[in-house]
Amino acid sequence: MSSRKFNTGAVRDSDEGKENYIGAISFTALKRYVHFQTEAAKKYPDGNWRKGIPLEEFEKSLMRHLQKYFSNKYDGTSIEPDVDHLSAAWFNLQGIIHEEEKLNEKNKG
């Protein structure tokens, strides 16, 4: 394994092939999503989704929020205008990915 040497003299292994979380996400979008989740925590207990929600429930909710977002944007509607439908969609996408990964791990063992 190759290593990197810094001007300070410190040495670390290569970061080649490792996930780059800093370069992969938008911190602006993350802040908006966390605000959405902070507001949702007033209605649902923090981490409630980790207890397990069926994939189909995430999928149905994802499609409802996408429909509302696109209807408001392109059809001039005002469906639940105070709801951040894109952050809600992000929540549901993460839920789907989370549940799929849990299933993948279960099927490996």
PDB file of C-alpha atoms in Angstrom:
ATOM      1  CA  MET A   1       0.000   0.000   0.000  1.00  0.00           C
ATOM      2  CA  SER A   2       1.399   3.385  -0.933  1.00  0.00           C
ATOM      3  CA  SER A   3       1.666   6.173   1.578  1.00  0.00           C
ATOM      4  CA  ARG A   4       1.643   9.953   1.571  1.00  0.00           C
ATOM      5  CA  LYS A   5       4.182  12.169   3.307  1.00  0.00           C
ATOM      6  CA  PHE A   6       3.150  15.684   4.314  1.00  0.00           C
ATOM      7  CA  ASN A   7       5.309  18.820   4.577  1.00  0.00           C
ATOM      8  CA  THR A   8       5.156  18.417   8.350  1.00  0.00           C
ATOM      9  CA  GLY A   9       6.856  15.025   8.096  1.00  0.00           C
ATOM     10  CA  ALA A  10       3.709  13.114   9.018  1.00  0.00           C
ATOM     11  CA  VAL A  11       2.942  10.008   6.999  1.00  0.00           C
ATOM     12  CA  ARG A  12      -0.426   8.412   6.193  1.00  0.00           C
ATOM     13  CA  ASP A  13      -1.551   5.630   3.927  1.00  0.00           C
ATOM     14  CA  SER A  14      -2.993   6.445   0.537  1.00  0.00           C
ATOM     15  CA  ASP A  15      -6.591   7.610   0.299  1.00  0.00           C
ATOM     16  CA  GLU A  16      -6.943   5.978  -3.115  1.00  0.00           C
ATOM     17  CA  GLY A  17     -10.191   4.022  -3.420  1.00  0.00           C
ATOM     18  CA  LYS A  18     -11.600   5.394  -0.152  1.00  0.00           C
ATOM     19  CA  GLU A  19     -14.918   7.208   0.070  1.00  0.00           C
ATOM     20  CA  ASN A  20     -14.691  10.992  -0.164  1.00  0.00           C
ATOM     21  CA  TYR A  21     -17.629  12.190   1.887  1.00  0.00           C
ATOM     22  CA  ILE A  22     -16.424  15.790   1.774  1.00  0.00           C
ATOM     23  CA  GLY A  23     -16.433  15.931  -2.021  1.00  0.00           C
ATOM     24  CA  ALA A  24     -19.574  13.858  -2.447  1.00  0.00           C
ATOM     25  CA  ILE A  25     -22.170  15.939  -0.636  1.00  0.00           C
ATOM     26  CA  SER A  26     -23.493  19.470  -0.708  1.00  0.00           C
ATOM     27  CA  PHE A  27     -23.282  20.993   2.755  1.00  0.00           C
ATOM     28  CA  THR A  28     -25.863  23.568   1.704  1.00  0.00           C
ATOM     29  CA  ALA A  29     -28.320  20.791   0.831  1.00  0.00           C
ATOM     30  CA  LEU A  30     -27.359  18.913   3.989  1.00  0.00           C
ATOM     31  CA  LYS A  31     -28.135  21.964   6.131  1.00  0.00           C
ATOM     32  CA  ARG A  32     -31.575  22.284   4.526  1.00  0.00           C
ATOM     33  CA  TYR A  33     -32.258  18.582   5.043  1.00  0.00           C
ATOM     34  CA  VAL A  34     -31.146  18.699   8.686  1.00  0.00           C
ATOM     35  CA  HIS A  35     -33.457  21.679   9.246  1.00  0.00           C
ATOM     36  CA  PHE A  36     -36.280  19.571   7.773  1.00  0.00           C
ATOM     37  CA  GLN A  37     -35.371  16.680  10.087  1.00  0.00           C
ATOM     38  CA  THR A  38     -35.141  19.004  13.097  1.00  0.00           C
ATOM     39  CA  GLU A  39     -38.691  20.165  12.428  1.00  0.00           C
ATOM     40  CA  ALA A  40     -39.851  16.573  11.855  1.00  0.00           C
ATOM     41  CA  ALA A  41     -38.381  15.602  15.241  1.00  0.00           C
ATOM     42  CA  LYS A  42     -41.121  17.731  16.820  1.00  0.00           C
ATOM     43  CA  LYS A  43     -43.657  15.263  15.402  1.00  0.00           C
ATOM     44  CA  TYR A  44     -41.715  11.990  15.409  1.00  0.00           C
ATOM     45  CA  PRO A  45     -39.094  10.775  17.908  1.00  0.00           C
ATOM     46  CA  ASP A  46     -35.490  11.271  16.796  1.00  0.00           C
ATOM     47  CA  GLY A  47     -34.334   8.207  14.878  1.00  0.00           C
ATOM     48  CA  ASN A  48     -37.865   6.795  14.685  1.00  0.00           C
ATOM     49  CA  TRP A  49     -37.225   5.629  11.106  1.00  0.00           C
ATOM     50  CA  ARG A  50     -34.336   3.417  12.303  1.00  0.00           C
ATOM     51  CA  LYS A  51     -36.855   1.129  13.999  1.00  0.00           C
ATOM     52  CA  GLY A  52     -37.840  -0.076  10.541  1.00  0.00           C
ATOM     53  CA  ILE A  53     -40.361   1.167   8.042  1.00  0.00           C
ATOM     54  CA  PRO A  54     -41.396  -1.088   5.151  1.00  0.00           C
ATOM     55  CA  LEU A  55     -39.826  -0.181   1.800  1.00  0.00           C
ATOM     56  CA  GLU A  56     -43.248   0.287   0.252  1.00  0.00           C
ATOM     57  CA  GLU A  57     -44.097   3.019   2.769  1.00  0.00           C
ATOM     58  CA  PHE A  58     -40.919   4.929   1.902  1.00  0.00           C
ATOM     59  CA  GLU A  59     -41.653   4.455  -1.808  1.00  0.00           C
ATOM     60  CA  LYS A  60     -45.244   5.686  -1.582  1.00  0.00           C
ATOM     61  CA  SER A  61     -44.226   8.720   0.446  1.00  0.00           C
ATOM     62  CA  LEU A  62     -41.348   9.464  -1.940  1.00  0.00           C
ATOM     63  CA  MET A  63     -43.709   9.505  -4.917  1.00  0.00           C
ATOM     64  CA  ARG A  64     -46.272  11.688  -3.113  1.00  0.00           C
ATOM     65  CA  HIS A  65     -43.629  14.292  -2.255  1.00  0.00           C
ATOM     66  CA  LEU A  66     -42.172  14.256  -5.773  1.00  0.00           C
ATOM     67  CA  GLN A  67     -45.650  14.667  -7.259  1.00  0.00           C
ATOM     68  CA  LYS A  68     -46.346  17.642  -4.991  1.00  0.00           C
ATOM     69  CA  TYR A  69     -42.974  19.246  -5.723  1.00  0.00           C
ATOM     70  CA  PHE A  70     -43.350  18.912  -9.503  1.00  0.00           C
ATOM     71  CA  SER A  71     -47.016  19.902  -9.484  1.00  0.00           C
ATOM     72  CA  ASN A  72     -46.183  23.056  -7.531  1.00  0.00           C
ATOM     73  CA  LYS A  73     -43.220  23.840  -9.781  1.00  0.00           C
ATOM     74  CA  TYR A  74     -44.701  23.111 -13.199  1.00  0.00           C
ATOM     75  CA  ASP A  75     -48.473  23.208 -12.797  1.00  0.00           C
ATOM     76  CA  GLY A  76     -48.663  26.308 -10.632  1.00  0.00           C
ATOM     77  CA  THR A  77     -50.351  24.491  -7.768  1.00  0.00           C
ATOM     78  CA  SER A  78     -49.778  25.226  -4.108  1.00  0.00           C
ATOM     79  CA  ILE A  79     -49.976  21.793  -2.496  1.00  0.00           C
ATOM     80  CA  GLU A  80     -48.659  21.909   1.063  1.00  0.00           C
ATOM     81  CA  PRO A  81     -46.506  24.966   0.288  1.00  0.00           C
ATOM     82  CA  ASP A  82     -44.945  24.984   3.758  1.00  0.00           C
ATOM     83  CA  VAL A  83     -43.543  21.459   3.343  1.00  0.00           C
ATOM     84  CA  ASP A  84     -40.030  21.016   1.960  1.00  0.00           C
ATOM     85  CA  HIS A  85     -41.002  18.267  -0.464  1.00  0.00           C
ATOM     86  CA  LEU A  86     -37.464  17.760  -1.771  1.00  0.00           C
ATOM     87  CA  SER A  87     -36.101  17.177   1.733  1.00  0.00           C
ATOM     88  CA  ALA A  88     -39.010  14.831   2.386  1.00  0.00           C
ATOM     89  CA  ALA A  89     -38.105  12.981  -0.816  1.00  0.00           C
ATOM     90  CA  TRP A  90     -34.456  12.823   0.345  1.00  0.00           C
ATOM     91  CA  PHE A  91     -35.634  11.350   3.651  1.00  0.00           C
ATOM     92  CA  ASN A  92     -37.561   8.648   1.830  1.00  0.00           C
ATOM     93  CA  LEU A  93     -34.694   7.880  -0.553  1.00  0.00           C
ATOM     94  CA  GLN A  94     -32.358   7.455   2.404  1.00  0.00           C
ATOM     95  CA  GLY A  95     -34.922   5.221   4.077  1.00  0.00           C
ATOM     96  CA  ILE A  96     -35.147   3.035   0.979  1.00  0.00           C
ATOM     97  CA  ILE A  97     -31.361   2.768   0.727  1.00  0.00           C
ATOM     98  CA  HIS A  98     -31.074   2.051   4.466  1.00  0.00           C
ATOM     99  CA  GLU A  99     -33.655  -0.732   4.350  1.00  0.00           C
ATOM    100  CA  GLU A 100     -32.150  -2.226   1.175  1.00  0.00           C
ATOM    101  CA  GLU A 101     -28.715  -2.299   2.793  1.00  0.00           C
ATOM    102  CA  LYS A 102     -30.155  -3.981   5.895  1.00  0.00           C
ATOM    103  CA  LEU A 103     -31.700  -6.630   3.632  1.00  0.00           C
ATOM    104  CA  ASN A 104     -28.416  -7.069   1.750  1.00  0.00           C
ATOM    105  CA  GLU A 105     -26.548  -7.614   5.022  1.00  0.00           C
ATOM    106  CA  LYS A 106     -29.198 -10.045   6.257  1.00  0.00           C
ATOM    107  CA  ASN A 107     -29.020 -12.026   3.002  1.00  0.00           C
ATOM    108  CA  LYS A 108     -25.221 -12.264   3.217  1.00  0.00           C
ATOM    109  CA  GLY A 109     -25.370 -13.945   6.621  1.00  0.00           C
TER     110      GLY A 109
END
